[in-house]
PDB file of C-alpha atoms in Angstrom:
ATOM      1  CA  SER A   1      17.597 -86.244 -26.673  1.00  0.00           C
ATOM      2  CA  ALA A   2      18.900 -83.191 -27.493  1.00  0.00           C
ATOM      3  CA  VAL A   3      22.314 -82.703 -30.111  1.00  0.00           C
ATOM      4  CA  ILE A   4      24.770 -80.139 -28.353  1.00  0.00           C
ATOM      5  CA  SER A   5      27.800 -78.684 -30.430  1.00  0.00           C
ATOM      6  CA  GLN A   6      30.884 -76.698 -28.528  1.00  0.00           C
ATOM      7  CA  LYS A   7      33.389 -74.637 -30.100  1.00  0.00           C
ATOM      8  CA  PRO A   8      36.299 -74.623 -30.718  1.00  0.00           C
ATOM      9  CA  SER A   9      36.771 -78.529 -30.119  1.00  0.00           C
ATOM     10  CA  ARG A  10      40.217 -77.677 -29.184  1.00  0.00           C
ATOM     11  CA  ASP A  11      42.972 -75.066 -28.925  1.00  0.00           C
ATOM     12  CA  ILE A  12      46.311 -74.298 -27.882  1.00  0.00           C
ATOM     13  CA  CYS A  13      46.884 -70.528 -25.869  1.00  0.00           C
ATOM     14  CA  GLN A  14      49.245 -68.713 -24.346  1.00  0.00           C
ATOM     15  CA  ARG A  15      49.429 -67.643 -20.655  1.00  0.00           C
ATOM     16  CA  GLY A  16      47.792 -64.541 -19.825  1.00  0.00           C
ATOM     17  CA  THR A  17      44.877 -64.814 -23.080  1.00  0.00           C
ATOM     18  CA  SER A  18      41.323 -65.451 -22.365  1.00  0.00           C
ATOM     19  CA  LEU A  19      39.607 -68.103 -24.438  1.00  0.00           C
ATOM     20  CA  THR A  20      35.198 -68.015 -25.215  1.00  0.00           C
ATOM     21  CA  ILE A  21      34.115 -71.688 -25.896  1.00  0.00           C
ATOM     22  CA  GLN A  22      30.878 -71.558 -27.361  1.00  0.00           C
ATOM     23  CA  CYS A  23      28.189 -74.217 -26.766  1.00  0.00           C
ATOM     24  CA  GLN A  24      24.834 -74.984 -29.207  1.00  0.00           C
ATOM     25  CA  VAL A  25      21.874 -76.886 -28.514  1.00  0.00           C
ATOM     26  CA  ASP A  26      19.366 -77.713 -31.275  1.00  0.00           C
ATOM     27  CA  SER A  27      16.471 -77.165 -28.748  1.00  0.00           C
ATOM     28  CA  GLN A  28      15.528 -74.869 -25.987  1.00  0.00           C
ATOM     29  CA  VAL A  29      16.257 -75.743 -22.808  1.00  0.00           C
ATOM     30  CA  THR A  30      16.388 -74.155 -19.189  1.00  0.00           C
ATOM     31  CA  MET A  31      19.293 -75.768 -17.423  1.00  0.00           C
ATOM     32  CA  MET A  32      22.702 -75.795 -18.952  1.00  0.00           C
ATOM     33  CA  PHE A  33      25.859 -76.377 -17.040  1.00  0.00           C
ATOM     34  CA  TRP A  34      29.491 -75.953 -17.453  1.00  0.00           C
ATOM     35  CA  TYR A  35      32.249 -78.760 -16.158  1.00  0.00           C
ATOM     36  CA  ARG A  36      35.825 -79.073 -16.349  1.00  0.00           C
ATOM     37  CA  GLN A  37      37.548 -82.599 -16.811  1.00  0.00           C
ATOM     38  CA  GLN A  38      41.098 -83.289 -16.860  1.00  0.00           C
ATOM     39  CA  PRO A  39      41.967 -86.598 -18.701  1.00  0.00           C
ATOM     40  CA  GLY A  40      40.798 -89.727 -16.805  1.00  0.00           C
ATOM     41  CA  GLN A  41      39.576 -87.441 -13.808  1.00  0.00           C
ATOM     42  CA  SER A  42      35.656 -87.376 -13.357  1.00  0.00           C
ATOM     43  CA  LEU A  43      33.429 -83.893 -14.210  1.00  0.00           C
ATOM     44  CA  THR A  44      33.957 -81.004 -11.956  1.00  0.00           C
ATOM     45  CA  LEU A  45      30.755 -78.543 -11.860  1.00  0.00           C
ATOM     46  CA  ILE A  46      32.455 -75.195 -12.994  1.00  0.00           C
ATOM     47  CA  ALA A  47      28.779 -72.975 -12.736  1.00  0.00           C
ATOM     48  CA  THR A  48      24.971 -73.395 -13.568  1.00  0.00           C
ATOM     49  CA  ALA A  49      23.932 -71.138 -16.560  1.00  0.00           C
ATOM     50  CA  ASN A  50      20.250 -71.135 -16.704  1.00  0.00           C
ATOM     51  CA  GLN A  51      18.206 -68.678 -18.903  1.00  0.00           C
ATOM     52  CA  GLY A  52      17.190 -65.433 -17.249  1.00  0.00           C
ATOM     53  CA  SER A  53      19.239 -65.758 -13.765  1.00  0.00           C
ATOM     54  CA  GLU A  54      22.790 -64.978 -13.267  1.00  0.00           C
ATOM     55  CA  ALA A  55      25.282 -68.138 -13.172  1.00  0.00           C
ATOM     56  CA  THR A  56      25.709 -69.931 -10.562  1.00  0.00           C
ATOM     57  CA  TYR A  57      29.120 -70.852  -9.555  1.00  0.00           C
ATOM     58  CA  GLU A  58      30.494 -73.701  -7.383  1.00  0.00           C
ATOM     59  CA  SER A  59      33.160 -73.378  -4.614  1.00  0.00           C
ATOM     60  CA  GLY A  60      36.476 -72.300  -6.516  1.00  0.00           C
ATOM     61  CA  PHE A  61      35.327 -70.864  -9.292  1.00  0.00           C
ATOM     62  CA  VAL A  62      34.717 -67.021  -9.430  1.00  0.00           C
ATOM     63  CA  ILE A  63      32.724 -64.919 -12.089  1.00  0.00           C
ATOM     64  CA  ASP A  64      36.087 -62.840 -12.988  1.00  0.00           C
ATOM     65  CA  LYS A  65      38.000 -66.033 -14.371  1.00  0.00           C
ATOM     66  CA  PHE A  66      35.056 -67.667 -15.951  1.00  0.00           C
ATOM     67  CA  PRO A  67      32.392 -65.456 -16.982  1.00  0.00           C
ATOM     68  CA  ILE A  68      29.460 -66.777 -18.496  1.00  0.00           C
ATOM     69  CA  SER A  69      26.725 -65.622 -21.090  1.00  0.00           C
ATOM     70  CA  ARG A  70      23.736 -67.392 -21.596  1.00  0.00           C
ATOM     71  CA  PRO A  71      21.686 -65.106 -23.612  1.00  0.00           C
ATOM     72  CA  ASN A  72      19.118 -66.978 -24.988  1.00  0.00           C
ATOM     73  CA  LEU A  73      17.722 -70.896 -24.531  1.00  0.00           C
ATOM     74  CA  THR A  74      19.581 -72.489 -27.052  1.00  0.00           C
ATOM     75  CA  PHE A  75      23.223 -70.792 -26.625  1.00  0.00           C
ATOM     76  CA  SER A  76      25.538 -70.621 -23.839  1.00  0.00           C
ATOM     77  CA  THR A  77      29.361 -69.227 -23.902  1.00  0.00           C
ATOM     78  CA  LEU A  78      32.139 -69.758 -21.173  1.00  0.00           C
ATOM     79  CA  THR A  79      35.345 -67.714 -20.909  1.00  0.00           C
ATOM     80  CA  VAL A  80      38.261 -68.629 -19.579  1.00  0.00           C
ATOM     81  CA  SER A  81      40.227 -65.311 -18.519  1.00  0.00           C
ATOM     82  CA  ASN A  82      43.857 -64.968 -17.826  1.00  0.00           C
ATOM     83  CA  MET A  83      44.594 -68.580 -18.501  1.00  0.00           C
ATOM     84  CA  SER A  84      47.581 -70.225 -16.514  1.00  0.00           C
ATOM     85  CA  PRO A  85      48.885 -73.900 -17.413  1.00  0.00           C
ATOM     86  CA  GLU A  86      46.569 -75.308 -14.349  1.00  0.00           C
ATOM     87  CA  ASP A  87      43.578 -74.305 -16.860  1.00  0.00           C
ATOM     88  CA  SER A  88      44.539 -76.627 -19.350  1.00  0.00           C
ATOM     89  CA  SER A  89      41.523 -79.218 -19.230  1.00  0.00           C
ATOM     90  CA  ILE A  90      38.561 -80.351 -20.829  1.00  0.00           C
ATOM     91  CA  TYR A  91      35.386 -77.955 -20.590  1.00  0.00           C
ATOM     92  CA  LEU A  92      32.169 -79.520 -20.920  1.00  0.00           C
ATOM     93  CA  CYS A  93      29.046 -77.958 -21.784  1.00  0.00           C
ATOM     94  CA  SER A  94      25.743 -80.137 -21.087  1.00  0.00           C
ATOM     95  CA  VAL A  95      21.637 -79.849 -20.790  1.00  0.00           C
ATOM     96  CA  ALA A  96      19.233 -81.116 -18.763  1.00  0.00           C
ATOM     97  CA  LEU A  97      16.264 -82.371 -20.541  1.00  0.00           C
ATOM     98  CA  GLY A  98      13.117 -84.038 -18.621  1.00  0.00           C
ATOM     99  CA  GLY A  99      15.120 -83.340 -15.306  1.00  0.00           C
ATOM    100  CA  LEU A 100      18.032 -82.709 -13.901  1.00  0.00           C
ATOM    101  CA  HIS A 101      19.391 -86.470 -13.464  1.00  0.00           C
ATOM    102  CA  GLU A 102      19.151 -86.644 -17.329  1.00  0.00           C
ATOM    103  CA  GLN A 103      21.900 -84.464 -18.612  1.00  0.00           C
ATOM    104  CA  TYR A 104      22.849 -84.405 -21.993  1.00  0.00           C
ATOM    105  CA  PHE A 105      26.980 -83.575 -23.048  1.00  0.00           C
ATOM    106  CA  GLY A 106      28.457 -81.432 -25.478  1.00  0.00           C
ATOM    107  CA  PRO A 107      31.116 -83.363 -26.999  1.00  0.00           C
ATOM    108  CA  GLY A 108      33.797 -80.968 -25.137  1.00  0.00           C
ATOM    109  CA  THR A 109      36.765 -78.438 -25.555  1.00  0.00           C
ATOM    110  CA  ARG A 110      40.412 -79.663 -24.841  1.00  0.00           C
ATOM    111  CA  LEU A 111      42.271 -76.328 -24.113  1.00  0.00           C
ATOM    112  CA  THR A 112      45.925 -76.646 -23.298  1.00  0.00           C
ATOM    113  CA  VAL A 113      47.729 -73.555 -22.045  1.00  0.00           C
ATOM    114  CA  THR A 114      51.319 -73.025 -22.729  1.00  0.00           C
TER     115      THR A 114
ATOM    116  CA  GLY B   1      27.988 -81.800   1.117  1.00  0.00           C
ATOM    117  CA  GLN B   2      27.152 -84.592  -1.346  1.00  0.00           C
ATOM    118  CA  SER B   3      29.973 -87.457  -1.546  1.00  0.00           C
ATOM    119  CA  LEU B   4      30.177 -90.728  -3.477  1.00  0.00           C
ATOM    120  CA  GLU B   5      32.428 -93.532  -3.529  1.00  0.00           C
ATOM    121  CA  GLN B   6      32.515 -95.776  -6.393  1.00  0.00           C
ATOM    122  CA  PRO B   7      35.753 -98.693  -7.155  1.00  0.00           C
ATOM    123  CA  SER B   8      38.343 -96.922  -9.257  1.00  0.00           C
ATOM    124  CA  GLU B   9      38.748 -99.789 -11.631  1.00  0.00           C
ATOM    125  CA  VAL B  10      36.446-103.022 -12.948  1.00  0.00           C
ATOM    126  CA  THR B  11      37.759-105.735 -15.642  1.00  0.00           C
ATOM    127  CA  ALA B  12      35.877-108.190 -17.151  1.00  0.00           C
ATOM    128  CA  VAL B  13      35.582-111.063 -20.221  1.00  0.00           C
ATOM    129  CA  GLU B  14      33.681-110.782 -22.944  1.00  0.00           C
ATOM    130  CA  GLY B  15      29.965-112.377 -22.360  1.00  0.00           C
ATOM    131  CA  ALA B  16      30.579-111.837 -18.436  1.00  0.00           C
ATOM    132  CA  ILE B  17      27.937-109.946 -15.597  1.00  0.00           C
ATOM    133  CA  VAL B  18      30.091-106.888 -14.252  1.00  0.00           C
ATOM    134  CA  GLN B  19      28.518-104.947 -11.058  1.00  0.00           C
ATOM    135  CA  ILE B  20      29.869-101.268 -10.248  1.00  0.00           C
ATOM    136  CA  ASN B  21      28.768-100.035  -6.828  1.00  0.00           C
ATOM    137  CA  CYS B  22      28.360 -96.661  -5.875  1.00  0.00           C
ATOM    138  CA  THR B  23      27.713 -95.806  -2.284  1.00  0.00           C
ATOM    139  CA  TYR B  24      26.861 -92.089  -1.412  1.00  0.00           C
ATOM    140  CA  GLN B  25      26.133 -89.176   1.378  1.00  0.00           C
ATOM    141  CA  THR B  26      24.031 -86.664   1.238  1.00  0.00           C
ATOM    142  CA  SER B  27      22.026 -84.276   2.917  1.00  0.00           C
ATOM    143  CA  GLY B  28      19.152 -84.553   1.075  1.00  0.00           C
ATOM    144  CA  PHE B  29      18.435 -87.276  -2.008  1.00  0.00           C
ATOM    145  CA  TYR B  30      16.807 -86.933  -4.996  1.00  0.00           C
ATOM    146  CA  GLY B  31      17.824 -90.026  -6.908  1.00  0.00           C
ATOM    147  CA  LEU B  32      20.984 -91.559  -8.447  1.00  0.00           C
ATOM    148  CA  SER B  33      22.153 -91.367 -11.934  1.00  0.00           C
ATOM    149  CA  TRP B  34      24.821 -93.455 -14.250  1.00  0.00           C
ATOM    150  CA  TYR B  35      26.812 -92.184 -16.991  1.00  0.00           C
ATOM    151  CA  GLN B  36      29.021 -93.705 -19.362  1.00  0.00           C
ATOM    152  CA  GLN B  37      31.984 -92.350 -20.808  1.00  0.00           C
ATOM    153  CA  HIS B  38      34.187 -93.830 -23.510  1.00  0.00           C
ATOM    154  CA  ASP B  39      37.730 -92.626 -23.871  1.00  0.00           C
ATOM    155  CA  GLY B  40      37.984 -89.294 -25.338  1.00  0.00           C
ATOM    156  CA  GLY B  41      33.944 -89.002 -25.841  1.00  0.00           C
ATOM    157  CA  ALA B  42      31.504 -87.025 -23.630  1.00  0.00           C
ATOM    158  CA  PRO B  43      29.466 -88.495 -20.861  1.00  0.00           C
ATOM    159  CA  THR B  44      26.114 -90.046 -22.079  1.00  0.00           C
ATOM    160  CA  PHE B  45      23.340 -90.796 -19.894  1.00  0.00           C
ATOM    161  CA  LEU B  46      22.528 -94.418 -18.892  1.00  0.00           C
ATOM    162  CA  SER B  47      19.737 -94.902 -16.170  1.00  0.00           C
ATOM    163  CA  TYR B  48      18.095 -93.212 -13.343  1.00  0.00           C
ATOM    164  CA  ASN B  49      16.786 -94.592 -10.485  1.00  0.00           C
ATOM    165  CA  GLY B  50      14.174 -92.315  -8.028  1.00  0.00           C
ATOM    166  CA  LEU B  51      12.840 -95.165  -6.184  1.00  0.00           C
ATOM    167  CA  ASP B  52      14.197 -98.019  -4.542  1.00  0.00           C
ATOM    168  CA  GLY B  53      14.657-101.170  -7.054  1.00  0.00           C
ATOM    169  CA  LEU B  54      16.098-102.144  -9.981  1.00  0.00           C
ATOM    170  CA  GLU B  55      15.314-100.396 -13.574  1.00  0.00           C
ATOM    171  CA  GLU B  56      16.167-102.324 -16.666  1.00  0.00           C
ATOM    172  CA  THR B  57      17.458-100.917 -19.964  1.00  0.00           C
ATOM    173  CA  GLY B  58      18.444-103.916 -22.131  1.00  0.00           C
ATOM    174  CA  ARG B  59      21.752-105.103 -20.789  1.00  0.00           C
ATOM    175  CA  PHE B  60      22.226-102.806 -18.327  1.00  0.00           C
ATOM    176  CA  SER B  61      20.286-102.203 -15.307  1.00  0.00           C
ATOM    177  CA  SER B  62      20.670 -99.728 -12.341  1.00  0.00           C
ATOM    178  CA  PHE B  63      19.719-100.532  -8.525  1.00  0.00           C
ATOM    179  CA  LEU B  64      18.911 -98.467  -5.818  1.00  0.00           C
ATOM    180  CA  SER B  65      18.555 -98.822  -1.787  1.00  0.00           C
ATOM    181  CA  ARG B  66      17.868 -95.680  -0.083  1.00  0.00           C
ATOM    182  CA  SER B  67      18.015 -97.042   3.178  1.00  0.00           C
ATOM    183  CA  ASP B  68      21.449 -97.878   2.134  1.00  0.00           C
ATOM    184  CA  SER B  69      22.598 -95.013   0.568  1.00  0.00           C
ATOM    185  CA  TYR B  70      23.557 -97.594  -1.787  1.00  0.00           C
ATOM    186  CA  GLY B  71      23.549 -98.481  -5.548  1.00  0.00           C
ATOM    187  CA  TYR B  72      25.003-100.811  -8.605  1.00  0.00           C
ATOM    188  CA  LEU B  73      25.087-100.791 -12.116  1.00  0.00           C
ATOM    189  CA  LEU B  74      24.732-103.760 -13.733  1.00  0.00           C
ATOM    190  CA  LEU B  75      26.204-104.827 -17.597  1.00  0.00           C
ATOM    191  CA  GLN B  76      25.219-107.907 -18.433  1.00  0.00           C
ATOM    192  CA  GLU B  77      26.352-109.451 -21.643  1.00  0.00           C
ATOM    193  CA  LEU B  78      29.896-107.669 -21.918  1.00  0.00           C
ATOM    194  CA  GLN B  79      30.923-106.638 -24.844  1.00  0.00           C
ATOM    195  CA  MET B  80      34.328-105.004 -26.065  1.00  0.00           C
ATOM    196  CA  LYS B  81      32.592-101.410 -26.604  1.00  0.00           C
ATOM    197  CA  ASP B  82      31.306-101.762 -23.175  1.00  0.00           C
ATOM    198  CA  SER B  83      35.098-100.676 -21.817  1.00  0.00           C
ATOM    199  CA  ALA B  84      34.503 -97.316 -20.504  1.00  0.00           C
ATOM    200  CA  SER B  85      34.341 -94.851 -17.705  1.00  0.00           C
ATOM    201  CA  TYR B  86      31.224 -94.920 -15.359  1.00  0.00           C
ATOM    202  CA  PHE B  87      30.091 -92.432 -13.430  1.00  0.00           C
ATOM    203  CA  CYS B  88      27.655 -92.198 -10.738  1.00  0.00           C
ATOM    204  CA  ALA B  89      25.936 -89.029  -9.793  1.00  0.00           C
ATOM    205  CA  VAL B  90      23.216 -87.334  -7.163  1.00  0.00           C
ATOM    206  CA  PRO B  91      21.929 -83.537  -7.126  1.00  0.00           C
ATOM    207  CA  ASN B  92      23.865 -81.023  -5.084  1.00  0.00           C
ATOM    208  CA  GLN B  93      22.613 -80.091  -1.678  1.00  0.00           C
ATOM    209  CA  ALA B  94      20.193 -77.028  -3.310  1.00  0.00           C
ATOM    210  CA  GLY B  95      19.247 -79.857  -6.045  1.00  0.00           C
ATOM    211  CA  THR B  96      20.220 -77.460  -8.738  1.00  0.00           C
ATOM    212  CA  ALA B  97      23.400 -79.523 -10.133  1.00  0.00           C
ATOM    213  CA  LEU B  98      24.963 -83.099 -10.554  1.00  0.00           C
ATOM    214  CA  ILE B  99      27.561 -84.042  -8.600  1.00  0.00           C
ATOM    215  CA  PHE B 100      29.756 -87.293 -10.493  1.00  0.00           C
ATOM    216  CA  GLY B 101      31.887 -89.977  -8.490  1.00  0.00           C
ATOM    217  CA  LYS B 102      35.331 -90.302  -9.476  1.00  0.00           C
ATOM    218  CA  GLY B 103      34.566 -92.676 -12.018  1.00  0.00           C
ATOM    219  CA  THR B 104      34.883 -96.606 -12.720  1.00  0.00           C
ATOM    220  CA  THR B 105      37.154 -97.660 -15.380  1.00  0.00           C
ATOM    221  CA  LEU B 106      35.910-100.713 -17.213  1.00  0.00           C
ATOM    222  CA  SER B 107      38.098-102.964 -19.040  1.00  0.00           C
ATOM    223  CA  VAL B 108      36.694-105.774 -21.334  1.00  0.00           C
ATOM    224  CA  SER B 109      38.912-108.538 -22.455  1.00  0.00           C
ATOM    225  CA  SER B 110      38.243-110.727 -24.785  1.00  0.00           C
TER     226      SER B 110
END
C-alpha cells in the first residue's frame, strides 16, 4: 500500500482566483491520477500524471484550467485556475501500485468557490 | 467507450448477505475492480478480478463473468461499518486509467 497526503485538506476561495493542491506519496510511483468528486457522486478522472511525461487530460478538462506538475516520483500538484462556483468539489489524487486496477487515494481536498 | 451500470442503493440488516452487481461495456477488457468509500473518506481498494471466477478476501468476495460482461461484489456477515458507497471500475479504452461506475450506496441497519 501507499500513504498519500494532500494539502490543503479544504479551502474556501473566491471566484477568479487559483488554488494549487499538493499530493505527496511515501514511496516512488510512476502512475498518478487526479480525480474530481461531487458529494454523493462518482469519481471523474481529470488527468493522468505519469512522471517523465506530460499530463494526459480527459475530455472536458484542459491544461489551461487544470495545470499539473509532476516533478518527481513522489509528488504532484494540480492547480485549479480562474475558479468559478462550478469548480466546487472534492479533488483527489491517487497512485497505482501493482497495476492500474489497484489504486490508493489521498484524503482529498474539499474546495468551495464563492 | 466504457460504461458501467450498478444499482444506486442497497439496504440490508446486520448479519445478512448482500450482492452488488456491476455490468460493463468496454471496447477492450483488462479486469474489474471494486472500491469502498465511507462518507467523507477516500476510496479504498477492495478487490480485483482479471479472470472469470470468484475472488475471496475475508467477508468480501468478488465475481467476474467476462462472457456476460458482469461482475458482483458479495458482502457477507454484514456489519454496520460496511455502510458505505461501493464502486466498480474498469480501465479506459487505452488501458491507462480507471473509469468508475456511479456507485452503490449500501445502508446496513441493526
